[in-house]
Short mmCIF file of C-alpha atoms and ligand atoms in Angstrom, two decimals:
data_model
loop_
_atom_site.label_atom_id
_atom_site.label_comp_id
_atom_site.label_asym_id
_atom_site.label_seq_id
_atom_site.Cartn_x
_atom_site.Cartn_y
_atom_site.Cartn_z
CA MET A 1 -54.88 7.54 52.44
CA THR A 2 -55.18 11.22 51.45
CA LEU A 3 -55.79 12.24 47.91
CA VAL A 4 -53.61 15.38 47.22
CA SER A 5 -53.05 17.55 44.29
CA ILE A 6 -49.51 18.03 42.71
CA ALA A 7 -49.94 21.76 43.53
CA ASP A 8 -50.34 20.75 47.18
CA ILE A 9 -47.12 18.78 47.05
CA PHE A 10 -45.28 21.63 45.46
CA ASP A 11 -46.84 24.18 47.92
CA ARG A 12 -45.34 21.97 50.63
CA LYS A 13 -48.72 21.14 52.07
CA VAL A 14 -47.71 17.56 52.10
CA HIS A 15 -45.03 16.22 54.27
CA LEU A 16 -42.13 14.01 53.05
CA GLY A 17 -42.54 10.41 54.11
CA GLU A 18 -46.37 10.61 53.97
CA GLU A 19 -48.31 7.97 52.10
CA ILE A 20 -50.67 9.77 49.53
CA LYS A 21 -52.75 9.15 46.51
CA VAL A 22 -52.48 11.23 43.33
CA GLN A 23 -54.72 11.05 40.18
CA GLY A 24 -53.84 12.45 36.87
CA TRP A 25 -52.47 11.92 33.42
CA VAL A 26 -49.16 10.56 32.07
CA LYS A 27 -46.79 12.97 30.27
CA SER A 28 -44.17 10.31 29.52
CA ARG A 29 -42.52 7.09 30.82
CA ARG A 30 -39.01 5.82 30.79
CA ASP A 31 -37.66 2.52 31.91
CA TYR A 32 -34.54 1.46 33.57
CA LYS A 33 -33.93 -2.06 34.64
CA GLY A 34 -36.76 -3.12 36.86
CA PHE A 35 -38.02 0.42 37.35
CA SER A 36 -40.15 2.86 35.37
CA PHE A 37 -40.29 6.50 35.70
CA ILE A 38 -43.50 8.19 34.89
CA ASP A 39 -43.94 11.93 34.67
CA MET A 40 -47.60 12.74 35.75
CA TYR A 41 -49.49 15.82 35.84
CA ASP A 42 -52.90 16.62 37.29
CA GLY A 43 -53.94 20.08 35.97
CA SER A 44 -53.41 21.79 39.42
CA CYS A 45 -50.14 23.33 38.26
CA LEU A 46 -47.59 23.22 35.69
CA ASN A 47 -45.34 20.89 37.60
CA PHE A 48 -44.99 17.14 36.97
CA LEU A 49 -44.62 14.63 39.77
CA GLN A 50 -42.27 11.94 38.91
CA ILE A 51 -43.68 8.57 39.86
CA ILE A 52 -41.18 5.78 40.53
CA VAL A 53 -42.44 2.47 39.96
CA ARG A 54 -40.45 -0.59 41.02
CA ARG A 55 -42.49 -2.96 38.76
CA GLU A 56 -42.21 -6.03 40.84
CA LEU A 57 -43.79 -4.27 43.79
CA VAL A 58 -46.89 -3.18 41.87
CA GLN A 59 -49.68 -5.49 42.84
CA ASN A 60 -51.86 -4.84 39.92
CA TYR A 61 -51.06 -4.31 36.37
CA GLN A 62 -47.56 -5.36 36.70
CA THR A 63 -46.87 -6.26 32.99
CA GLU A 64 -49.23 -3.36 31.74
CA ILE A 65 -46.88 -0.74 33.34
CA LEU A 66 -44.67 -1.23 30.28
CA SER A 67 -47.74 -0.32 28.03
CA ILE A 68 -48.20 3.02 29.56
CA THR A 69 -47.88 6.00 27.03
CA THR A 70 -48.51 9.63 27.03
CA GLY A 71 -52.18 10.56 27.90
CA PHE A 72 -53.07 7.42 30.03
CA SER A 73 -54.95 8.26 33.30
CA LEU A 74 -53.65 6.74 36.50
CA GLU A 75 -54.29 6.76 40.15
CA VAL A 76 -51.02 6.18 42.07
CA THR A 77 -50.44 5.49 45.76
CA GLY A 78 -47.09 5.98 47.33
CA VAL A 79 -44.81 7.66 49.68
CA LEU A 80 -43.63 11.21 48.87
CA SER A 81 -39.79 11.39 48.96
CA PRO A 82 -37.14 14.02 48.23
CA SER A 83 -35.76 13.66 44.70
CA ILE A 84 -32.30 12.34 44.01
CA GLY A 85 -32.62 13.70 40.35
CA LYS A 86 -31.38 17.26 40.03
CA ASP A 87 -34.43 18.73 38.25
CA GLN A 88 -37.18 17.62 40.51
CA LYS A 89 -37.70 18.39 44.28
CA PHE A 90 -40.07 15.46 44.91
CA GLU A 91 -40.83 12.10 43.67
CA LEU A 92 -43.46 9.41 44.49
CA LEU A 93 -42.15 5.90 45.46
CA SER A 94 -45.24 4.12 44.32
CA THR A 95 -46.80 1.26 46.23
CA ASP A 96 -49.65 0.90 43.77
CA VAL A 97 -50.48 1.99 40.23
CA LYS A 98 -53.94 1.82 38.84
CA ILE A 99 -54.56 2.29 35.22
CA ILE A 100 -57.78 4.14 34.90
CA GLY A 101 -57.93 4.90 31.20
CA LYS A 102 -55.81 3.85 28.22
CA ILE A 103 -54.93 5.35 24.92
CA LYS A 104 -56.24 2.82 22.40
CA ASN A 105 -53.94 3.76 19.78
CA PRO A 106 -50.79 5.59 20.86
CA GLU A 107 -49.47 6.24 17.16
CA SER A 108 -52.59 8.20 16.34
CA TYR A 109 -53.10 10.12 19.66
CA PRO A 110 -53.38 13.66 18.42
CA ILE A 111 -51.64 15.14 21.39
CA SER A 112 -48.56 13.03 21.46
CA ILE A 113 -45.46 14.38 23.53
CA LYS A 114 -43.96 16.10 20.53
CA LYS A 115 -44.32 19.95 19.90
CA HIS A 116 -47.33 20.98 18.25
CA SER A 117 -48.04 24.57 16.71
CA VAL A 118 -50.80 26.68 18.06
CA GLU A 119 -52.55 26.52 14.72
CA TYR A 120 -52.61 22.74 14.84
CA LEU A 121 -53.86 22.60 18.43
CA ARG A 122 -56.88 24.85 17.31
CA GLU A 123 -57.88 21.90 15.04
CA VAL A 124 -58.03 19.59 18.21
CA ALA A 125 -59.60 22.33 20.55
CA HIS A 126 -61.09 19.39 22.59
CA LEU A 127 -57.73 17.86 23.45
CA ARG A 128 -55.46 21.01 23.58
CA PRO A 129 -56.18 21.66 27.23
CA ARG A 130 -54.07 18.67 27.80
CA THR A 131 -50.93 20.45 26.57
CA ASN A 132 -48.72 22.41 28.97
CA ILE A 133 -49.23 25.83 27.05
CA ILE A 134 -52.99 25.67 26.96
CA GLY A 135 -53.02 24.42 30.54
CA SER A 136 -51.11 27.40 31.78
CA VAL A 137 -53.29 29.80 29.77
CA SER A 138 -56.43 28.22 31.26
CA ARG A 139 -55.29 28.41 34.88
CA ILE A 140 -54.24 32.15 34.25
CA ARG A 141 -57.63 32.82 32.61
CA SER A 142 -59.59 31.44 35.55
CA ASP A 143 -57.49 33.38 38.09
CA LEU A 144 -57.95 36.54 36.21
CA ILE A 145 -61.63 36.22 36.43
CA TYR A 146 -61.33 35.66 40.12
CA PHE A 147 -59.17 38.67 40.48
CA ILE A 148 -61.56 40.89 38.49
CA HIS A 149 -64.51 39.94 40.91
CA SER A 150 -62.38 40.38 43.88
CA PHE A 151 -61.13 43.87 42.79
CA LEU A 152 -64.46 45.12 41.92
CA ARG A 153 -65.84 43.95 45.11
CA LYS A 154 -63.22 45.47 47.11
CA GLU A 155 -64.08 48.85 45.29
CA GLY A 156 -67.76 48.55 46.14
CA TYR A 157 -69.09 47.28 42.75
CA PHE A 158 -72.04 44.91 42.37
CA LEU A 159 -72.32 42.31 39.72
CA VAL A 160 -75.38 42.73 37.41
CA SER A 161 -76.34 39.94 35.10
CA THR A 162 -77.26 41.74 31.85
CA PRO A 163 -79.30 39.96 29.12
CA ILE A 164 -77.88 38.02 26.32
CA ILE A 165 -80.94 38.34 24.01
CA THR A 166 -81.75 41.97 23.15
CA THR A 167 -83.64 44.32 20.89
CA VAL A 168 -81.09 47.10 21.24
CA ASP A 169 -78.01 47.83 19.13
CA THR A 170 -75.64 49.44 21.56
CA GLU A 171 -72.61 49.63 19.19
CA LYS A 172 -74.03 50.56 15.78
CA SER A 173 -70.72 49.79 14.18
CA SER A 174 -70.67 45.91 14.86
CA LYS A 175 -73.00 43.59 13.03
CA MET A 176 -75.38 41.69 15.14
CA PHE A 177 -76.54 37.99 15.20
CA PHE A 178 -80.17 37.70 14.74
CA VAL A 179 -82.04 35.28 17.22
CA SER A 180 -85.30 33.72 16.21
CA SER A 181 -87.46 30.58 16.74
CA ILE A 182 -88.98 30.78 13.32
CA ASP A 183 -88.52 27.62 11.24
CA LEU A 184 -86.86 29.24 8.09
CA ASP A 185 -87.27 25.94 6.16
CA GLU A 186 -90.99 25.90 6.78
CA LEU A 187 -91.16 29.59 5.80
CA LEU A 188 -89.32 29.04 2.63
CA ALA A 189 -91.47 25.97 1.70
CA LYS A 190 -94.51 28.07 2.04
CA GLY A 191 -92.99 30.54 -0.27
CA SER A 192 -93.18 33.57 2.17
CA GLU A 193 -91.48 36.51 0.90
CA GLU A 194 -90.77 38.19 4.21
CA ILE A 195 -90.67 37.24 7.96
CA ASP A 196 -93.31 38.43 10.31
CA PHE A 197 -91.50 38.98 13.52
CA ASP A 198 -94.74 39.63 15.29
CA LYS A 199 -95.22 35.81 15.08
CA ASP A 200 -91.64 35.03 16.29
CA PHE A 201 -91.03 34.03 19.79
CA PHE A 202 -90.52 37.50 21.21
CA GLY A 203 -92.88 39.08 18.96
CA ILE A 204 -90.06 41.35 17.89
CA LYS A 205 -86.78 41.08 16.00
CA THR A 206 -84.14 40.12 18.61
CA PHE A 207 -80.36 39.67 18.51
CA LEU A 208 -77.43 38.47 20.49
CA THR A 209 -76.13 41.42 22.48
CA VAL A 210 -72.94 43.27 21.47
CA SER A 211 -72.76 44.85 24.78
CA GLY A 212 -74.67 44.86 28.13
CA GLN A 213 -73.75 48.57 28.70
CA LEU A 214 -77.46 50.15 28.30
CA ASN A 215 -78.97 47.67 30.75
CA LEU A 216 -75.92 48.15 33.15
CA GLU A 217 -76.68 51.94 32.97
CA ALA A 218 -80.10 51.33 34.48
CA TYR A 219 -78.59 49.60 37.47
CA ALA A 220 -75.74 52.25 37.72
CA CYS A 221 -78.60 54.80 38.25
CA SER A 222 -79.51 53.01 41.42
CA LEU A 223 -76.75 50.71 42.68
CA ARG A 224 -74.24 53.34 41.90
CA LYS A 225 -71.28 51.05 41.10
CA VAL A 226 -71.97 48.04 38.89
CA TYR A 227 -70.23 45.69 36.52
CA SER A 228 -71.25 42.78 34.21
CA PHE A 229 -69.00 40.00 32.85
CA GLY A 230 -70.34 37.87 30.17
CA PRO A 231 -70.29 36.71 26.54
CA THR A 232 -70.91 39.28 23.90
CA PHE A 233 -71.41 38.50 20.12
CA ARG A 234 -70.36 40.36 17.02
CA ALA A 235 -70.69 39.19 13.60
CA GLU A 236 -67.05 40.35 12.70
CA PRO A 237 -65.97 39.26 9.24
CA SER A 238 -62.50 40.21 10.28
CA THR A 239 -59.87 37.51 10.52
CA THR A 240 -57.41 39.41 12.89
CA MET A 241 -55.65 38.08 15.86
CA LYS A 242 -57.78 40.32 18.11
CA HIS A 243 -61.20 39.63 17.03
CA LEU A 244 -63.67 36.86 17.96
CA ALA A 245 -67.41 36.54 17.04
CA GLU A 246 -68.12 35.43 20.75
CA PHE A 247 -65.95 37.10 23.29
CA TRP A 248 -66.20 37.85 27.10
CA MET A 249 -66.42 41.47 28.10
CA LEU A 250 -66.02 43.04 31.45
CA GLU A 251 -68.34 46.11 31.58
CA VAL A 252 -68.07 48.72 34.45
CA GLU A 253 -70.51 51.52 35.08
CA ALA A 254 -70.62 54.07 37.84
CA SER A 255 -72.78 57.06 38.85
CA PHE A 256 -71.32 60.47 39.79
CA LEU A 257 -68.15 59.38 37.91
CA ASN A 258 -66.65 61.63 35.23
CA LEU A 259 -64.22 60.81 32.24
CA SER A 260 -60.93 61.48 34.14
CA GLU A 261 -62.03 59.38 37.11
CA LEU A 262 -62.96 56.64 34.85
CA ILE A 263 -59.52 56.63 33.08
CA GLU A 264 -57.96 56.59 36.48
CA PHE A 265 -60.03 53.62 37.60
CA SER A 266 -59.32 51.51 34.45
CA GLU A 267 -55.61 52.08 34.98
CA LYS A 268 -55.90 51.19 38.63
CA MET A 269 -57.71 47.96 37.94
CA LEU A 270 -55.23 46.84 35.30
CA LYS A 271 -52.20 47.44 37.51
CA TYR A 272 -53.98 45.41 40.26
CA LEU A 273 -54.69 42.53 37.73
CA PHE A 274 -51.06 42.50 36.57
CA ARG A 275 -49.65 42.66 40.01
CA LYS A 276 -51.87 39.84 41.23
CA ILE A 277 -51.27 37.47 38.37
CA ALA A 278 -47.59 38.17 38.34
CA ASP A 279 -47.42 37.00 41.98
CA TYR A 280 -49.87 34.17 41.89
CA ARG A 281 -49.14 32.54 38.52
CA LYS A 282 -45.29 33.23 38.12
CA GLN A 283 -44.32 29.77 37.06
CA ASP A 284 -46.98 29.56 34.33
CA LEU A 285 -45.90 33.06 33.17
CA LEU A 286 -42.27 32.23 33.07
CA PHE A 287 -43.04 29.08 31.04
CA LEU A 288 -45.21 31.08 28.67
CA SER A 289 -42.47 33.69 28.39
CA LYS A 290 -40.26 30.98 27.19
CA LYS A 291 -42.93 29.51 24.75
CA THR A 292 -43.95 32.82 23.16
CA GLY A 293 -40.68 34.61 23.24
CA THR A 294 -42.21 37.60 25.27
CA ASN A 295 -40.65 38.64 28.47
CA ILE A 296 -44.27 38.67 30.24
CA LEU A 297 -43.06 39.65 33.84
CA LYS A 298 -41.17 42.58 32.31
CA ARG A 299 -44.11 43.69 30.30
CA LEU A 300 -46.52 43.54 33.21
CA ASP A 301 -43.92 45.30 35.47
CA GLN A 302 -43.47 48.14 32.93
CA PHE A 303 -47.14 48.80 33.07
CA ILE A 304 -47.26 48.81 36.81
CA GLN A 305 -44.29 51.11 37.21
CA SER A 306 -45.40 53.79 34.54
CA ASP A 307 -48.36 56.03 34.26
CA VAL A 308 -50.52 55.65 31.27
CA ILE A 309 -50.03 58.72 28.93
CA GLN A 310 -53.25 60.63 28.09
CA VAL A 311 -53.66 62.23 24.77
CA GLU A 312 -56.26 64.19 22.93
CA TYR A 313 -57.62 62.43 19.77
CA TYR A 314 -56.87 65.58 17.74
CA ASP A 315 -53.21 65.60 19.06
CA VAL A 316 -52.68 62.07 18.01
CA ILE A 317 -53.87 63.00 14.51
CA LYS A 318 -51.31 65.71 14.41
CA ILE A 319 -48.66 63.40 15.56
CA LEU A 320 -49.68 60.84 12.91
CA ASN A 321 -49.70 63.35 10.17
CA LYS A 322 -46.27 64.80 11.28
CA LYS A 323 -44.73 61.32 11.00
CA ARG A 324 -45.19 58.99 8.11
CA PHE A 325 -49.02 58.72 8.30
CA ASN A 326 -51.19 60.84 6.27
CA VAL A 327 -54.54 60.96 8.02
CA LYS A 328 -56.69 62.95 5.82
CA SER A 329 -60.04 62.18 7.16
CA LEU A 330 -60.88 62.54 10.85
CA GLU A 331 -64.02 60.60 10.44
CA LYS A 332 -62.18 57.33 11.16
CA ASP A 333 -60.97 55.70 14.13
CA ILE A 334 -57.16 55.06 14.57
CA SER A 335 -56.13 51.91 12.60
CA SER A 336 -54.11 49.01 14.29
CA GLU A 337 -51.06 49.98 12.59
CA GLN A 338 -51.28 53.55 13.72
CA GLU A 339 -52.06 52.28 17.29
CA ARG A 340 -48.80 50.38 17.41
CA TYR A 341 -46.85 53.22 16.06
CA LEU A 342 -48.15 55.43 18.77
CA THR A 343 -47.54 52.98 21.70
CA GLU A 344 -44.44 51.22 20.49
CA ARG A 345 -42.46 54.00 18.64
CA TYR A 346 -43.78 57.52 19.59
CA PHE A 347 -44.80 57.37 23.34
CA LYS A 348 -43.11 54.09 24.03
CA ASN A 349 -45.82 53.58 26.63
CA SER A 350 -49.51 52.63 27.12
CA ILE A 351 -51.64 55.44 26.18
CA VAL A 352 -55.26 56.55 26.56
CA ILE A 353 -56.73 58.51 23.67
CA LYS A 354 -59.56 60.61 24.60
CA ASN A 355 -62.25 63.16 23.26
CA HIS A 356 -62.81 61.67 19.96
CA PRO A 357 -65.02 63.38 17.25
CA LYS A 358 -68.71 62.61 17.99
CA SER A 359 -69.12 61.53 14.39
CA ILE A 360 -67.11 58.16 14.98
CA LYS A 361 -68.43 57.28 18.40
CA PRO A 362 -71.76 55.88 19.55
CA PHE A 363 -74.83 57.84 20.46
CA TYR A 364 -74.67 57.49 24.23
CA MET A 365 -71.26 59.27 24.65
CA LYS A 366 -71.31 62.66 26.55
CA ILE A 367 -71.07 65.52 24.04
CA ASN A 368 -68.32 67.96 25.08
CA LYS A 369 -68.58 71.78 25.47
CA ASP A 370 -66.92 72.16 21.96
CA GLN A 371 -70.16 70.31 20.47
CA LYS A 372 -67.58 68.45 18.15
CA THR A 373 -66.19 65.96 20.36
CA VAL A 374 -67.39 63.33 22.96
CA ALA A 375 -65.88 62.45 26.46
CA SER A 376 -64.49 59.06 25.26
CA MET A 377 -61.61 57.06 26.14
CA ASP A 378 -59.69 54.08 24.48
CA LEU A 379 -56.74 52.57 26.35
CA LEU A 380 -54.11 51.10 24.20
CA LEU A 381 -51.21 48.70 25.19
CA PRO A 382 -48.11 48.33 23.14
CA LYS A 383 -48.14 45.25 20.78
CA LEU A 384 -51.90 44.73 21.45
CA GLY A 385 -53.81 48.03 20.77
CA GLU A 386 -57.12 48.84 22.13
CA ILE A 387 -57.98 46.82 25.35
CA VAL A 388 -60.50 49.14 27.01
CA GLY A 389 -63.12 51.39 25.41
CA GLY A 390 -65.40 53.62 27.37
CA SER A 391 -66.81 57.06 27.98
CA GLN A 392 -68.79 59.49 30.13
CA ARG A 393 -72.45 59.02 29.18
CA GLU A 394 -74.64 61.81 28.04
CA GLU A 395 -77.10 62.40 30.89
CA ASN A 396 -79.07 65.36 29.42
CA PHE A 397 -82.29 64.14 27.98
CA SER A 398 -82.53 66.72 25.17
CA ILE A 399 -79.06 66.38 24.13
CA ILE A 400 -78.97 62.51 23.99
CA HIS A 401 -82.48 62.48 22.26
CA GLN A 402 -81.18 64.96 19.67
CA ASN A 403 -78.01 62.99 19.05
CA MET A 404 -80.01 59.68 18.57
CA ILE A 405 -82.09 61.46 15.97
CA GLU A 406 -79.05 62.87 14.24
CA LYS A 407 -77.57 59.19 14.21
CA GLY A 408 -80.77 57.76 12.66
CA ILE A 409 -81.55 55.71 15.81
CA ASN A 410 -85.07 54.43 16.04
CA VAL A 411 -85.89 56.31 19.47
CA LYS A 412 -89.05 54.30 19.89
CA ASN A 413 -87.12 51.08 20.88
CA TYR A 414 -84.98 53.09 23.39
CA GLU A 415 -87.72 54.74 25.42
CA TRP A 416 -86.84 52.87 28.55
CA TYR A 417 -83.32 54.01 28.20
CA LEU A 418 -84.37 57.58 27.91
CA ASP A 419 -86.29 57.16 31.19
CA LEU A 420 -83.04 57.06 32.82
CA ARG A 421 -82.55 60.64 31.68
CA ARG A 422 -86.11 61.60 32.48
CA TYR A 423 -86.17 60.43 36.12
CA GLY A 424 -83.42 61.59 38.42
CA THR A 425 -80.65 61.61 35.78
CA VAL A 426 -77.14 61.60 37.08
CA PRO A 427 -73.52 62.12 35.39
CA HIS A 428 -72.12 58.48 34.89
CA SER A 429 -69.44 56.87 33.00
CA GLY A 430 -68.27 53.30 32.11
CA PHE A 431 -65.82 51.15 30.06
CA GLY A 432 -65.83 47.72 28.39
CA LEU A 433 -62.73 45.51 28.62
CA GLY A 434 -62.21 42.74 25.98
CA PHE A 435 -61.36 39.80 28.36
CA GLU A 436 -59.61 37.65 25.62
CA ARG A 437 -57.34 40.65 24.75
CA LEU A 438 -56.30 40.92 28.37
CA VAL A 439 -55.54 37.24 28.60
CA SER A 440 -53.65 37.36 25.33
CA TYR A 441 -51.57 40.33 26.64
CA ILE A 442 -50.87 38.56 29.98
CA THR A 443 -50.07 35.13 28.53
CA GLY A 444 -48.01 36.42 25.47
CA MET A 445 -50.38 34.41 23.19
CA LYS A 446 -50.62 36.49 20.04
CA ASN A 447 -54.02 35.18 18.89
CA VAL A 448 -57.21 35.51 21.00
CA ARG A 449 -58.18 32.21 19.47
CA ASP A 450 -55.74 30.56 21.72
CA VAL A 451 -56.89 31.98 25.05
CA ILE A 452 -60.63 31.17 24.91
CA PRO A 453 -61.55 27.38 25.21
CA PHE A 454 -63.49 27.03 22.11
CA PRO A 455 -63.15 30.00 19.71
CA ARG A 456 -65.93 31.25 17.55
CA THR A 457 -64.93 33.02 14.48
CA MET A 458 -66.05 33.51 10.96
CA ARG A 459 -66.72 29.97 9.45
CA ASN A 460 -65.63 28.35 12.54
CA ALA A 461 -68.21 27.06 15.27
CA ARG A 462 -66.80 23.55 15.59
CA PHE A 463 -66.69 21.79 18.96
O1 LIG B 1 -65.08 49.39 22.37
P1 LIG B 1 -66.18 48.43 22.36
O2 LIG B 1 -66.89 48.16 21.30
O3 LIG B 1 -66.94 49.19 23.65
C1 LIG B 1 -68.19 48.67 23.93
O4 LIG B 1 -68.97 47.79 23.54
C2 LIG B 1 -68.89 49.60 24.96
N1 LIG B 1 -70.40 49.46 25.05
C3 LIG B 1 -68.22 49.24 26.29
C4 LIG B 1 -68.69 50.10 27.45
O5 LIG B 1 -68.51 51.17 27.55
N2 LIG B 1 -69.56 49.48 28.49
O6 LIG B 1 -65.77 47.09 23.08
C5 LIG B 1 -65.10 47.05 24.34
C6 LIG B 1 -63.73 46.28 24.26
C7 LIG B 1 -62.77 46.65 23.29
O7 LIG B 1 -61.88 47.67 23.69
C8 LIG B 1 -62.04 45.38 22.93
O8 LIG B 1 -60.99 45.20 23.95
C9 LIG B 1 -63.15 44.44 23.15
O9 LIG B 1 -64.17 44.93 23.90
N3 LIG B 1 -63.65 43.84 21.88
C10 LIG B 1 -63.37 42.67 21.31
N4 LIG B 1 -62.59 41.58 21.73
C11 LIG B 1 -62.62 40.54 20.97
N5 LIG B 1 -63.31 40.39 19.83
C12 LIG B 1 -63.97 41.33 19.36
N6 LIG B 1 -64.68 41.17 18.22
C13 LIG B 1 -64.12 42.56 19.97
N7 LIG B 1 -64.68 43.80 19.96
C14 LIG B 1 -64.46 44.57 20.91
MG1 LIG B 2 -63.86 50.48 21.15
#
């Protein structure tokens, strides 16, 4: 007897009339005369398989069939048949039904068949993957990771695993989580006033990384085209729908690449990912469109069909000032509200804002000829805002060194990074893409907490 997945059945890899075995969970059960009809899912796709149980034919568990409720796990053997019902294409005429796991107390099962809000589902994050909506999001998330790796491989990029524990602060603007093996209770009991990091595990104060970029640059200066994909950490006190304390970032870095080539590459990559996922997970995307009220395929197609509009930061400020925003200070980055105005109302398109003032961007960005701006880029999508942030890097030793001093950076900790400019320096560029923001855009789920399995946010590290 072959064990098959429900995806195999709907992909027509199983012939009608074949006797097969399926394993999965019950969505619902209905009874009619001597028959029970069980909708079963197994995670392989959104589809259910309808199991038809003629109760008198089931050898084991005959009487227990009538106790089956949502959430039971089953192993079913039967013959695959065309469905007579109008909604399904297939059904399984069962010859045997084995109950593997029961629901002890169906009335108190937190994921009953009724509709649950996404907010409620966050409270049961360990059970929410059992819902259709989180199931769809999870399949899409996994496929996107696969498509990212396959795109970059096709483009000649190598994966580099950058460290999680670090001593460098790449993005000065984000607060870092500090990592230590010191027993703080013991320290307090001893009445110590300060922490001696020399005695700590690494002999120096360490943090969880906010970005692997600086390490990635070291490899770009030898393998030429590299990327990293991993968790990054920011002690963001914000409670927006776009921020997590632990999020996954794709970082891409390449030598002999300038800002405009970098912008082009980021657009090409997004178009590839949108096209692939629209083709490969159409059913989940259509389902999510219905659930979220967003026409996802249209949204993806619009991006694929149009070109991202590039605008200079200073022109953006002029646009904002001419309209209803009064942006007096150029020392701030564009706010979320302004981002949405630009993409949804002014340009009615995705945009790249480039060449920001150097005062609002990190020390590593290449300083432009005007001495005031840097070769930066932020890619903004309508409804979402910033999804990609990157720049050409400053490859000139004296200029970056001077900039670090001006920005008050402790150069001593970055000597290794400066070596990249001392020895065979090369123009190079890279960007970071917030993976949860990408998944949120593609699934129509408005809050990034609903597209990562166990979200970590301020005051929330449960599960
Ligand atoms: O713009 P950011 O801070 O850029 C960097 O970290 C660079 N070192 C990347 C690079 O050039 N290699 O972050 C990159 C992206 C943002 O555009 C955003 O999509 C996402 O990471 N991001 C977050 N996503 C979820 N939660 C947060 N708290 C995020 N902070 C940034
Ligand atoms: Mg940014």
